[in-house]
Short mmCIF file of C-alpha atoms in Angstrom, two decimals:
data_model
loop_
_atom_site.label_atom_id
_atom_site.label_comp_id
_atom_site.label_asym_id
_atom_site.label_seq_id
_atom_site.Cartn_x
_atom_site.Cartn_y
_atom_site.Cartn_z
CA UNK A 490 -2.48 36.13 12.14
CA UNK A 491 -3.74 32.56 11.12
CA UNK A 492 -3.99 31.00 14.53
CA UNK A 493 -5.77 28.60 16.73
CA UNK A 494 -7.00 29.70 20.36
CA UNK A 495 -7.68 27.78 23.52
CA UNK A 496 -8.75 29.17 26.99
CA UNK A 497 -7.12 29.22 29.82
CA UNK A 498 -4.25 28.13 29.31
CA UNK A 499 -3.86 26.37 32.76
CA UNK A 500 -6.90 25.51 34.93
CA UNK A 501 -6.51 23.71 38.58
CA UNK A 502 -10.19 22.09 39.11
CA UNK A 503 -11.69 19.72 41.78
CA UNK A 504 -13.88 16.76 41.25
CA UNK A 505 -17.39 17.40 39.73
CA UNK A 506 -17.07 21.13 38.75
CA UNK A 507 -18.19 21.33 35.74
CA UNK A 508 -15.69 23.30 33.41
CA UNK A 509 -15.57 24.50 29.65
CA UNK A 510 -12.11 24.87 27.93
CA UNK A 511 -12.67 27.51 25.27
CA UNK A 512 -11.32 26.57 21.63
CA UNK A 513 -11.68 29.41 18.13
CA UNK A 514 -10.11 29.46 15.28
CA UNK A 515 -9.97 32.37 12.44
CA UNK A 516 -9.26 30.37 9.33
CA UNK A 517 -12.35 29.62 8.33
CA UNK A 518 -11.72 25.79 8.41
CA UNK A 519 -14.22 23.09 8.40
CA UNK A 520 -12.73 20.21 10.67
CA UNK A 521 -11.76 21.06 14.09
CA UNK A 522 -10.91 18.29 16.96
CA UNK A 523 -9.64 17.90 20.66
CA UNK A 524 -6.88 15.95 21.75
CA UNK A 525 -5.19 14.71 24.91
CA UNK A 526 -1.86 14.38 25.23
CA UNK A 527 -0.44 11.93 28.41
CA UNK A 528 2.80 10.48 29.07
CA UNK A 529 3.34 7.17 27.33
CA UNK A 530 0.16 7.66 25.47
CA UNK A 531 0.55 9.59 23.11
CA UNK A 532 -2.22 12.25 21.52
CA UNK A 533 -5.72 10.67 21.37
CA UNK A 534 -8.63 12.35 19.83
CA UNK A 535 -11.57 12.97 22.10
CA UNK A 536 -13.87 14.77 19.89
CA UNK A 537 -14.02 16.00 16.47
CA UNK A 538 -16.16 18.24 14.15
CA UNK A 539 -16.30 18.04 10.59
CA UNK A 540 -18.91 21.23 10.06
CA UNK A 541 -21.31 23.31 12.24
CA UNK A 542 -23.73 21.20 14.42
CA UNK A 543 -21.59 18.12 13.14
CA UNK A 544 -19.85 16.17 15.66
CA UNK A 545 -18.41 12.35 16.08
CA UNK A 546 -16.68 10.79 18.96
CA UNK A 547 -13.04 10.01 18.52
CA UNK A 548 -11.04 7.23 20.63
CA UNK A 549 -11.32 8.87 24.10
CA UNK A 550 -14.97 10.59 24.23
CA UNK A 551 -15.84 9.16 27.67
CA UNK A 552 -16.57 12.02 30.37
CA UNK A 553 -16.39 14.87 27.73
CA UNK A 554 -18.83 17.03 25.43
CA UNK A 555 -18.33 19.49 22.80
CA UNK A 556 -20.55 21.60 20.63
CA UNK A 557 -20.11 23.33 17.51
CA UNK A 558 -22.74 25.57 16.57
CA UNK A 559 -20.75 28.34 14.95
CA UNK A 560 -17.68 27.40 12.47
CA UNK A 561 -14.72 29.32 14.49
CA UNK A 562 -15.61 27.75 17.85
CA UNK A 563 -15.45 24.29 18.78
CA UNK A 564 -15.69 23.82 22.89
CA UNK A 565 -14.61 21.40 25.31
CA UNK A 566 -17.07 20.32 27.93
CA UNK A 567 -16.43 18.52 31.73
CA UNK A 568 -19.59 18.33 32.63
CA UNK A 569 -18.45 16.24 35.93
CA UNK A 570 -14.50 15.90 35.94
CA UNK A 571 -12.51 13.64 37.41
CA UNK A 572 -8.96 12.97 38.41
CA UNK A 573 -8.36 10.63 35.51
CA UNK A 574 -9.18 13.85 32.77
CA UNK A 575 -5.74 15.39 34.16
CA UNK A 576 -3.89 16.35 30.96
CA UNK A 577 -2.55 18.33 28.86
CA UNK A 578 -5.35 19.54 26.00
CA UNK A 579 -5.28 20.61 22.17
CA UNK A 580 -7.73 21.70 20.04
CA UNK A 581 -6.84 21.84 16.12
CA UNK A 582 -8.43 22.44 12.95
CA UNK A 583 -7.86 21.91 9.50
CA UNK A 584 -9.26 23.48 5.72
CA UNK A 585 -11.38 20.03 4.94
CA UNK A 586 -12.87 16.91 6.05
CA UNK A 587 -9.43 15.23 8.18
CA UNK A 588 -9.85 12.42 5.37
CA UNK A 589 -8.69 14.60 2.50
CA UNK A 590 -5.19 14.61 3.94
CA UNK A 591 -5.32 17.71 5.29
CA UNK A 592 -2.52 19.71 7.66
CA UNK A 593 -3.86 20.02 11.30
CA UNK A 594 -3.07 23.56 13.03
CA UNK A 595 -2.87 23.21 16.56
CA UNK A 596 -3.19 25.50 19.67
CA UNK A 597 -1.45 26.05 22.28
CA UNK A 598 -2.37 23.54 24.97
CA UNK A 599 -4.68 23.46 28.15
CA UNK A 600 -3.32 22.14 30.78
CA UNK A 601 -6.12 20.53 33.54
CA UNK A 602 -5.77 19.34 36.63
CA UNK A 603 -8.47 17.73 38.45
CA UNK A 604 -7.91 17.15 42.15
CA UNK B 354 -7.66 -2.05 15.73
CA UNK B 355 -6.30 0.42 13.00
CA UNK B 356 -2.46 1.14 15.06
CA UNK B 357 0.29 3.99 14.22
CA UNK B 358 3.53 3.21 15.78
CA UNK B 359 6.84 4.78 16.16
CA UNK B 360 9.45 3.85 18.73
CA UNK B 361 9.29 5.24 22.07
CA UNK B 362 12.46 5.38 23.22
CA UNK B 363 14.41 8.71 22.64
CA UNK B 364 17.02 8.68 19.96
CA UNK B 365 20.22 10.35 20.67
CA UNK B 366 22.49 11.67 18.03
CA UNK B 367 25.59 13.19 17.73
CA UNK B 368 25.07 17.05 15.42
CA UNK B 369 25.86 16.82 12.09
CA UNK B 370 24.93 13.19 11.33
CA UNK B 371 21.19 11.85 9.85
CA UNK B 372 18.69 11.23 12.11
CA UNK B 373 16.38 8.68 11.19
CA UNK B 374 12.66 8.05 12.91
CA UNK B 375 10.25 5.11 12.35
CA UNK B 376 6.47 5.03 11.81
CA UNK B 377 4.35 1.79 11.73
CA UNK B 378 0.94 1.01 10.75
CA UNK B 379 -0.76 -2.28 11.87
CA UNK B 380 -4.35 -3.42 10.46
CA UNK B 381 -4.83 -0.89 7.94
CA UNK B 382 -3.65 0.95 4.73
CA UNK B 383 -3.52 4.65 5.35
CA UNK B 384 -4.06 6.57 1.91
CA UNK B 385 -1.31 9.30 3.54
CA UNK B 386 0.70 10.16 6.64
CA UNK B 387 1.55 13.14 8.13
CA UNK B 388 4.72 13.73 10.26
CA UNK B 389 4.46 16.95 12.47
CA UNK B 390 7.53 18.45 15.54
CA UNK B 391 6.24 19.01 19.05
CA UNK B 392 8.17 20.84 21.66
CA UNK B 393 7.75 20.43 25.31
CA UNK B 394 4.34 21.90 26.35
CA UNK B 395 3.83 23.28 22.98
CA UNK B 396 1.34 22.39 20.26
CA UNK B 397 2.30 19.82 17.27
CA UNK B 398 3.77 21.66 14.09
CA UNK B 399 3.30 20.04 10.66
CA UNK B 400 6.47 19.25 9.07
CA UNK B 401 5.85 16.74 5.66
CA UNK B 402 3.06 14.86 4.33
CA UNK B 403 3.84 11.78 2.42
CA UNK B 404 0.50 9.94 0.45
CA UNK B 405 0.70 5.99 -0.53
CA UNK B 406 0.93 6.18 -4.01
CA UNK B 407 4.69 8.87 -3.29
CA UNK B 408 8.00 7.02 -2.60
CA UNK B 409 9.85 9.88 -1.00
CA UNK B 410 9.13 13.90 -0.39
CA UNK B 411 11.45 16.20 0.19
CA UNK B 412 11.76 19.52 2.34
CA UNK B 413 15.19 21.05 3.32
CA UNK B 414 16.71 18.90 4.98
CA UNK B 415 13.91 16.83 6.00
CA UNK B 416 12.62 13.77 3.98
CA UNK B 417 9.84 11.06 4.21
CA UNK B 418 9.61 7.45 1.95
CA UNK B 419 5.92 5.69 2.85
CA UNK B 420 7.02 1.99 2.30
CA UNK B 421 3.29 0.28 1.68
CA UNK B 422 5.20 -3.14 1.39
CA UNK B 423 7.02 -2.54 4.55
CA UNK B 424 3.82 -0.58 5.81
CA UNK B 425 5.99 1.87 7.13
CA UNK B 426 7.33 5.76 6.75
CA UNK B 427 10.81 7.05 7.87
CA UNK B 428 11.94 10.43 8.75
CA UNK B 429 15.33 11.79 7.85
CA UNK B 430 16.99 14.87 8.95
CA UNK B 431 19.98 15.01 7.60
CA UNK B 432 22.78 17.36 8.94
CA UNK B 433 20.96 17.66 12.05
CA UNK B 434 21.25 20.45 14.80
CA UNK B 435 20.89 20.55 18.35
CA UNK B 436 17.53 22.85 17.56
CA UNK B 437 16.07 19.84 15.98
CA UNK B 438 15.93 18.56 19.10
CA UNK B 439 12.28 17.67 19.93
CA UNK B 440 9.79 14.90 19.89
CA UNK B 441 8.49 13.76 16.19
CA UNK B 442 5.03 12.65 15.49
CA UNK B 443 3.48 10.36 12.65
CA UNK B 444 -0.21 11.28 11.97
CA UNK B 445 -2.77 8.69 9.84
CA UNK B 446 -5.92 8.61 9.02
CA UNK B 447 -8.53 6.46 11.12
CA UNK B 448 -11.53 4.63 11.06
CA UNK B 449 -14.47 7.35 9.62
CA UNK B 450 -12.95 10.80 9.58
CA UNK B 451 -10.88 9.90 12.75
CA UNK B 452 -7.60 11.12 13.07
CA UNK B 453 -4.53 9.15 14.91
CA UNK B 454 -1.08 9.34 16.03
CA UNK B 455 1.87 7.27 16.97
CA UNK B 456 3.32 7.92 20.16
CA UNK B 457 6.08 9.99 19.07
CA UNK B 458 9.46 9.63 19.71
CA UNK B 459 12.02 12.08 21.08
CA UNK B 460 15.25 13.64 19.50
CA UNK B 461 17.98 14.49 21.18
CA UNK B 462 20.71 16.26 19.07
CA UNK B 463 24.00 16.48 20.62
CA UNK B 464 26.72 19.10 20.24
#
C-alpha cells in the first residue's frame, strides 16, 4: 500500500531532550516536507526536501533539523525542544519538485508535547 | 508576503444544500491551487486541483473556479452530507519550491 509513515505517533517530551520524529515513504517520490499544524494557524512548512541530500527551510525552520540522505526517509530533528514546538506534526511527499503542481500525500500526524 | 486565505470561521449548513468555501491569495499569482479535506487529528487528503489558466474543474460533486481577476478559488459541494463534514484546505505554491496553506475552514453539515 502507497503510504506515508511517521513515528511515534504521540511523544510526551521535556525541555532540551533531544528527539527525532521518524518520517518514510514507499512511493518513490522526490519532494518530501514537514508541517505543523496549531490552532488558528493553520499548517506551516518547517522543512522541505526536493531530492536526497537536498534540503531548504520553509516558513517555520527555527529550532528544527532534518536530513535526507536516502529518498524514502526524510527525518525530523529537536535537537533542544521547547514548550513552544508543542504540535501536532506531518510529514508529506509528493512525485516532483512541489512547483510542478503536484498532489501532497500526507501521514498520519505526530503529536509532541514538550513540557 | 506571498498570503493564502480562506475564512476561519466554521460554516454551517443545512444537508442537501451547496456548500460553498473561499480561498484568497494576496501578493502573488499562484500558477495552481490545490484544495485538500482534513479530519480531526488526521492527515490532509487531496480533493481537486485547479491551475490559472482553468475556469472550473469538476469531481462528483465537488467543483473548483480559480478567479485570477478576483484572485480567488471557491469550493462547491453540492448536495452535501453530514460526512462532508470536516475542515477544507486551499494549498498554493510559495516563494522557491515552498509550499503554503490557508488556514482552513470548517464544515459543518447538518441533518
Amino acid at each position: 500500500e502507497a503510504q506515508v509513515t511517521q513515528n511515534p505517533r504521540y511523544l510526551i517530551t521535556v525541555t532540551g531532550k533531544k528527539l527525532t520524529v521518524t518520517c518514510s515513504q514507499n512511493m518513490n517520490h522526490e519532494y518530501m516536507s514537514w508541517y505543523r499544524q496549531d490552532p488558528g494557524l493553520g499548517l506551516r512548512q518547517i522543512y522541505y526536501s526536493m531530492n536526497v541530500e537536498v534540503t531548504d527551510k520553509g516558513d517555520v525552520p527555527e529550532g528544527y533539523k532534518v536530513s535526507r540522505k536516502e529518498k524514502r526517509n526524510f527525518p525530523l530533528i529537536l535537537e533542544s525542544p521547547s514548550p513552544n514546538q508543542t504540535s501536532l506534526y506531518f510529514c508529506a511527499s509528493s512525485p516532483g519538485s512541489g512547483g510542478a503542481a503536484d498532489t501532497q500525500y500526507f501521514g498520519p500526524g505526530t503529536r509532541l508535547t514538550v513540557l | 508576503s506571498q498570503k493564502i486565505e480562506q475564512n476561519s470561521e466554521a460554516l454551517n449548513i443545512q444537508e442537501g444544500k451547496t456548500a460553498t468555501l473561499t480561498c484568497n491569495y494576496t501578493n502573488y499569482s499562484p500558477a495552481y491551487l490545490q484544495w485538500y479535506r482534513q479530519d480531526p487529528g488526521r492527515g490532509p487528503v487531496f480533493l481537486l486541483l485547479i491551475r490559472e489558466n482553468e475556469k472550473e474543474k469538476r469531481k462528483e460533486r465537488l467543483k473548483v473556479t480559480f478567479d485570477t481577476t478576483l484572485k480567488q478559488s471557491l469550493f462547491h459541494i453540492t448536495a452535501s452530507q453530514p460526512a462532508d463534514s470536516a475542515t477544507y484546505l486551499c494549498e498554493g505554491p510559495n516563494a522557491g519550491n515552498m509550499l503554503t496553506f490557508g488556514g482552513g475552514t470548517r464544515l459543518m453539515v447538518k441533518p
